[in-house]
Amino acid sequence: MKKIGLSVCYDTKNFGSQLQVLATVKKIEELGYQTGIIRYKKTMSLRFVLQSLPRVFNSYFIRNKITHMNRRRAIRQHPEIAEKVRIRDRRFRRFVDENFHNLSEPYAGWNQLVKKSAQDFDAFLCGSDQLWLPSNLGSHFYTLEYAPDDKPKIAYATSFGVSQIPWYQKRRTAAYLNRFQSLSTREVAGSRMIRELTQREAPVVCDPTLLFDAAEWDEMIPRRVVIDEPYIFAYFLGTNPVHREAAEELRKQTGLRIVTCPFLDNYVESDRQFGDVQLFDMDSADFVNLIRNAAYVLTDSFHGSVFSILYHKQFITFNRFLEGSNSRNSRIDSLCAILGLGERRYDGDITVIDREIAYERVDERIAGLRESSIDYLKGALDAVE
């Protein structure tokens, strides 16, 4: 049985990332291949320093680092919150231990990654998530630059996360893209950028979480009641106060309590008081169940939107990022456009959440996209000799 090495973001503290890895592994193994999630442990060396040096001048990378440092600093100032966040971090790690039994041995340093992965795997796949963000270019891992030239390299639903590649990264981006034998992306904008950079056509395929329907997710993530009453699940990763105000408005209209899980990507001071139930002791399975059982879902999260759609929820999706050439809203744009759900984008009127969603038609569109996506993945894997 051929073994596929996966460059995926499995150990991040993000519910959607862990769930898309779970779906990726399951689908590839269903198609008859063995998988191994590659564990790359960076070590300090001259090569590592030289590889990482461009990141010092990468504005995307610097901004992300500043955001994360500010979050950690703010949380440390509130010991009671810091302890709750540590509890949630432990739940993230436990989910990895319980669900990912296909981890490779740790490859310590670039040279060992190159040598050992070539020995251990017959082909390599990266995806999904925003692995090709401009801020990630300097890592060289999610771009499969460590993989040998003579072994197949596959991108499944890999996302750039932005609608434009910075001009100073275009040459290096085209170089790593051209090493892939099979290219696909999760967004229309990503397909366009690949065509502009490489003159190759890359199909738009669905996020791995959409490769399975609700009944199949019920088998992967057993049903469990997290909150034993009707509620509004307000899952916000961004910082926009308008989104919280819309949730409060819906709370007043419905009389339902708001459930949140705060301080994931950002520290938002007002979130200390936002929501009637603030959850920290939860994992990715609880995240799915919170959406399954919610009366309403308000979210600025891609995967929050995906699972709301899979479970036929009354939901509204908010833009997490300001619009512009470097906006990271393109994945939400594509999802809503492909599934005909543009009206579920927040436009200032929270009452639209009660409008009926033609989920029968949405399900038909998902089924067609799912079929073509599986065909792409099967074809790419079948090319592995």
XYZ file of C-alpha atoms in Angstrom:
385
model
C 0.000 0.000 0.000
C 1.412 3.374 -1.035
C 2.073 5.808 1.793
C 1.232 9.502 1.444
C 3.139 12.040 3.539
C 0.911 14.887 4.667
C 2.094 18.443 5.245
C -0.922 19.612 7.216
C -1.598 21.937 10.124
C -2.816 19.401 12.691
C -1.329 20.699 15.950
C -2.600 24.262 15.798
C -5.049 25.622 18.337
C -7.826 25.988 15.806
C -10.948 23.838 15.597
C -11.367 24.079 11.828
C -7.745 23.177 11.131
C -7.928 20.014 13.218
C -11.236 18.964 11.659
C -10.053 19.443 8.082
C -6.987 17.304 8.822
C -9.252 14.613 10.274
C -11.327 14.691 7.075
C -8.249 14.684 4.805
C -6.796 11.605 6.498
C -10.094 9.726 6.459
C -10.808 10.372 2.774
C -7.308 9.434 1.578
C -7.424 6.223 3.602
C -10.905 5.460 2.243
C -9.389 5.702 -1.235
C -6.956 2.918 -0.339
C -3.766 4.686 0.727
C -1.817 4.785 3.951
C -1.167 8.210 5.441
C 1.457 9.734 7.660
C 1.280 13.234 9.127
C 4.791 14.642 8.873
C 6.216 16.120 12.060
C 8.912 18.654 11.248
C 10.837 19.988 14.242
C 12.844 23.036 13.246
C 16.363 23.235 14.649
C 18.744 26.169 14.679
C 21.353 25.887 11.927
C 22.972 28.104 9.327
C 20.618 26.747 6.687
C 17.585 27.429 8.872
C 18.733 31.015 9.471
C 19.291 31.595 5.758
C 15.927 30.055 4.872
C 14.156 32.167 7.478
C 15.927 35.448 6.726
C 13.396 36.644 4.103
C 10.688 36.499 6.771
C 12.332 39.417 8.547
C 11.248 41.552 5.571
C 7.851 39.856 5.146
C 5.221 42.340 6.343
C 2.543 39.632 6.550
C 4.755 37.492 8.790
C 5.685 40.434 11.020
C 2.048 41.514 11.434
C 0.997 37.982 12.393
C 3.796 37.729 14.940
C 2.836 41.068 16.481
C -0.819 39.997 16.709
C 0.117 36.746 18.459
C 2.517 38.463 20.839
C -0.111 41.056 21.755
C -2.625 38.299 22.440
C -0.233 36.384 24.696
C 0.776 39.553 26.541
C -2.832 40.603 27.139
C -3.863 37.162 28.361
C -0.934 36.998 30.774
C -2.250 40.166 32.409
C -5.399 38.271 33.401
C -4.332 35.109 35.307
C -7.893 33.775 35.514
C -8.213 33.920 31.713
C -4.706 32.520 31.206
C -5.612 29.431 33.240
C -8.804 28.907 31.237
C -6.863 29.230 27.972
C -4.360 26.634 29.220
C -7.260 24.257 29.864
C -8.458 24.717 26.278
C -4.919 24.260 24.938
C -4.735 20.925 26.764
C -8.003 19.896 25.126
C -6.531 20.741 21.705
C -3.534 18.497 22.452
C -5.765 15.710 23.735
C -7.791 15.809 20.507
C -4.548 15.246 18.589
C -3.597 12.323 20.820
C -7.026 10.731 20.495
C -7.564 11.189 16.764
C -4.218 11.302 14.943
C -2.465 7.969 15.277
C -0.541 8.319 12.041
C 2.118 10.829 13.106
C 5.575 10.321 11.677
C 8.648 10.214 13.822
C 9.869 13.757 14.500
C 12.191 14.953 11.740
C 14.673 17.217 13.508
C 15.972 19.882 11.166
C 15.738 20.450 7.428
C 18.341 17.871 6.394
C 16.613 15.075 8.294
C 13.245 16.165 6.939
C 14.563 15.934 3.383
C 16.350 12.608 3.877
C 13.908 10.688 6.073
C 10.675 11.809 4.425
C 12.025 10.671 1.031
C 12.654 7.236 2.530
C 9.338 6.994 4.367
C 6.793 8.178 1.790
C 5.843 7.440 -1.804
C 4.166 10.800 -2.431
C 3.397 14.043 -0.640
C 0.238 16.088 -0.167
C -0.409 19.478 1.389
C -3.791 20.918 2.238
C -6.195 22.318 3.058
C -6.306 25.481 5.172
C -4.481 28.759 4.463
C -1.105 27.040 4.153
C 0.080 29.281 1.314
C -0.489 32.580 3.103
C 2.189 35.115 2.141
C 3.383 34.989 5.763
C 4.111 31.245 5.431
C 6.349 31.472 2.371
C 9.553 31.339 4.381
C 8.739 28.041 6.124
C 9.277 25.933 2.954
C 7.270 23.114 4.570
C 3.707 23.573 3.356
C 5.077 24.299 -0.105
C 6.615 20.777 -0.193
C 10.023 22.178 -1.075
C 11.622 19.403 1.025
C 10.033 16.668 -1.116
C 12.242 15.076 -3.814
C 11.777 16.022 -7.449
C 11.075 12.426 -8.489
C 8.109 11.847 -6.146
C 4.564 13.108 -6.757
C 3.472 16.254 -4.980
C -0.228 17.009 -4.616
C -2.058 20.104 -3.411
C -5.587 19.423 -2.214
C -7.758 22.504 -1.617
C -4.736 24.470 -0.458
C -5.523 28.126 0.128
C -3.477 31.295 -0.341
C -5.836 33.031 2.064
C -5.587 36.292 0.089
C -6.845 37.454 -3.278
C -3.474 38.782 -4.503
C 0.116 37.553 -4.136
C 2.530 40.387 -3.226
C 4.629 41.351 -6.255
C 7.883 40.502 -4.481
C 6.731 36.925 -3.793
C 5.433 36.028 -7.232
C 8.638 34.483 -8.575
C 9.199 32.259 -5.531
C 5.524 31.313 -5.413
C 5.563 30.256 -9.074
C 8.723 28.224 -8.447
C 7.225 26.046 -5.724
C 3.886 25.718 -7.510
C 5.612 24.391 -10.622
C 7.076 21.493 -8.619
C 3.579 20.092 -7.985
C 2.300 17.375 -10.283
C -1.309 18.005 -9.183
C -2.628 21.419 -8.162
C -6.017 22.328 -6.762
C -7.237 25.110 -4.535
C -10.189 25.922 -2.298
C -11.027 29.332 -3.722
C -11.800 30.836 -7.098
C -9.199 33.526 -6.390
C -6.595 30.830 -5.731
C -7.289 29.140 -9.063
C -6.914 32.478 -10.836
C -3.588 33.219 -9.120
C -2.201 29.791 -10.006
C -3.171 30.346 -13.643
C -1.527 33.789 -13.669
C 1.684 32.530 -12.061
C 2.111 29.156 -13.804
C -0.237 29.168 -16.809
C -1.721 25.966 -15.368
C -5.357 25.245 -14.619
C -6.069 24.293 -11.014
C -9.595 23.117 -10.218
C -11.511 24.595 -7.314
C -12.308 21.723 -4.957
C -14.162 21.664 -1.673
C -12.584 21.965 1.733
C -11.926 18.480 3.187
C -14.663 19.000 5.776
C -17.190 19.112 2.901
C -16.031 15.740 1.560
C -18.404 14.207 4.114
C -22.076 14.909 4.754
C -23.713 15.444 8.136
C -24.469 11.747 8.661
C -20.833 10.844 8.022
C -19.671 13.548 10.421
C -22.023 12.039 13.012
C -19.965 8.851 12.713
C -16.639 10.679 13.006
C -17.747 13.005 15.812
C -20.425 11.395 18.014
C -23.354 13.576 19.001
C -23.200 15.081 22.472
C -25.154 17.836 24.191
C -22.760 20.556 25.359
C -25.381 23.171 26.332
C -28.723 21.771 27.503
C -31.004 24.581 26.267
C -31.676 26.497 23.035
C -28.904 29.043 22.395
C -27.133 31.337 19.953
C -23.600 30.167 19.174
C -21.502 33.285 18.514
C -18.170 32.050 17.194
C -16.017 35.072 16.396
C -12.283 34.922 15.716
C -11.975 38.553 14.657
C -12.193 41.743 16.672
C -15.067 43.707 15.118
C -17.389 45.085 17.851
C -20.240 45.393 15.342
C -20.476 41.606 15.200
C -20.916 41.390 18.962
C -23.572 44.107 18.818
C -25.480 42.105 16.185
C -25.370 39.044 18.451
C -26.725 41.085 21.343
C -29.523 42.346 19.107
C -30.460 38.767 18.181
C -30.354 37.851 21.866
C -32.880 40.590 22.661
C -35.137 39.541 19.785
C -35.147 35.836 20.646
C -34.557 35.715 24.390
C -31.918 33.033 23.817
C -28.610 33.045 25.643
C -25.335 33.566 23.764
C -22.635 30.887 23.929
C -19.053 31.885 23.035
C -15.517 30.463 23.142
C -13.392 33.625 23.382
C -9.735 34.589 22.955
C -8.799 32.045 20.271
C -7.072 34.169 17.612
C -7.197 37.544 19.323
C -7.597 39.054 22.752
C -10.659 41.308 22.689
C -11.159 43.160 25.956
C -14.930 43.437 25.521
C -15.182 39.645 25.129
C -14.609 39.334 28.859
C -18.225 40.443 29.242
C -19.608 39.198 25.919
C -21.841 36.134 25.996
C -23.880 34.388 28.680
C -21.816 31.169 28.571
C -18.091 31.371 27.850
C -16.557 27.977 27.046
C -12.882 27.131 27.481
C -12.935 23.454 28.490
C -13.819 22.264 24.991
C -12.236 20.665 21.937
C -12.903 20.309 18.209
C -15.585 17.664 18.795
C -17.397 20.054 21.133
C -17.141 22.745 18.447
C -19.032 20.505 15.993
C -21.634 19.664 18.617
C -22.142 23.302 19.555
C -23.048 24.032 15.938
C -25.186 20.883 15.603
C -27.372 21.842 18.536
C -27.514 25.635 18.151
C -30.730 27.464 17.366
C -28.671 30.108 15.532
C -25.005 30.436 14.530
C -23.242 33.774 14.118
C -19.658 33.451 12.905
C -16.776 35.057 11.042
C -15.133 31.647 10.668
C -14.894 29.658 7.440
C -15.345 26.316 9.190
C -18.003 27.764 11.460
C -19.887 28.516 8.236
C -19.152 25.083 6.731
C -20.543 23.109 9.644
C -23.525 25.456 9.901
C -24.295 24.590 6.276
C -23.738 20.858 6.738
C -26.132 20.831 9.702
C -28.725 23.086 8.039
C -28.506 25.859 10.620
C -29.989 29.332 10.503
C -26.711 31.237 10.321
C -25.058 34.505 9.376
C -21.424 34.852 8.283
C -19.551 38.069 9.040
C -16.415 39.339 7.312
C -13.507 38.892 9.694
C -11.164 41.107 7.668
C -11.484 44.520 6.068
C -12.089 44.388 2.339
C -9.138 45.155 0.065
C -6.533 43.562 -2.183
C -4.990 41.721 0.763
C -8.275 40.701 2.366
C -8.503 37.142 3.660
C -12.240 36.946 3.049
C -11.821 35.171 -0.306
C -12.521 31.703 1.132
C -15.864 32.915 2.492
C -16.561 34.665 -0.821
C -15.991 31.428 -2.742
C -17.975 29.261 -0.347
C -21.054 31.474 -0.460
C -20.829 32.060 -4.211
C -20.436 28.382 -5.112
C -23.272 27.285 -2.821
C -25.601 30.190 -3.651
C -25.567 31.524 -0.094
C -24.596 35.131 -0.677
C -27.568 36.380 1.335
C -26.118 34.746 4.466
C -23.391 37.407 4.556
C -24.066 40.037 7.180
C -25.255 43.310 5.645
C -26.231 45.178 8.792
C -29.629 43.515 9.256
C -29.548 40.606 11.707
C -33.213 39.771 11.080
C -32.293 38.084 7.776
C -31.069 35.141 9.843
C -34.666 33.897 10.017
C -35.081 33.782 6.252
C -35.610 30.255 5.005
C -32.554 28.630 3.413
C -33.213 26.322 0.452
C -30.972 23.624 1.852
C -32.181 21.015 -0.635
C -30.656 23.094 -3.431
C -27.528 23.818 -1.348
C -27.071 20.099 -0.691
C -27.288 19.393 -4.424
C -24.512 21.896 -5.089
C -22.356 20.421 -2.314
C -22.925 16.912 -3.692
C -21.733 17.957 -7.152
C -18.677 19.743 -5.780
C -17.950 16.793 -3.482
C -18.077 14.345 -6.383
C -15.734 16.361 -8.595
C -13.374 16.962 -5.657
C -13.132 13.258 -4.854
C -12.536 12.556 -8.545
C -9.640 15.038 -8.512
C -8.139 13.557 -5.357
C -8.515 9.997 -6.620
C -6.907 10.882 -9.939
C -3.995 12.646 -8.247
C -3.384 9.712 -5.896
C -3.773 7.103 -8.647
C -0.829 8.738 -10.409
C 1.416 7.640 -7.519
C 3.415 4.738 -8.940
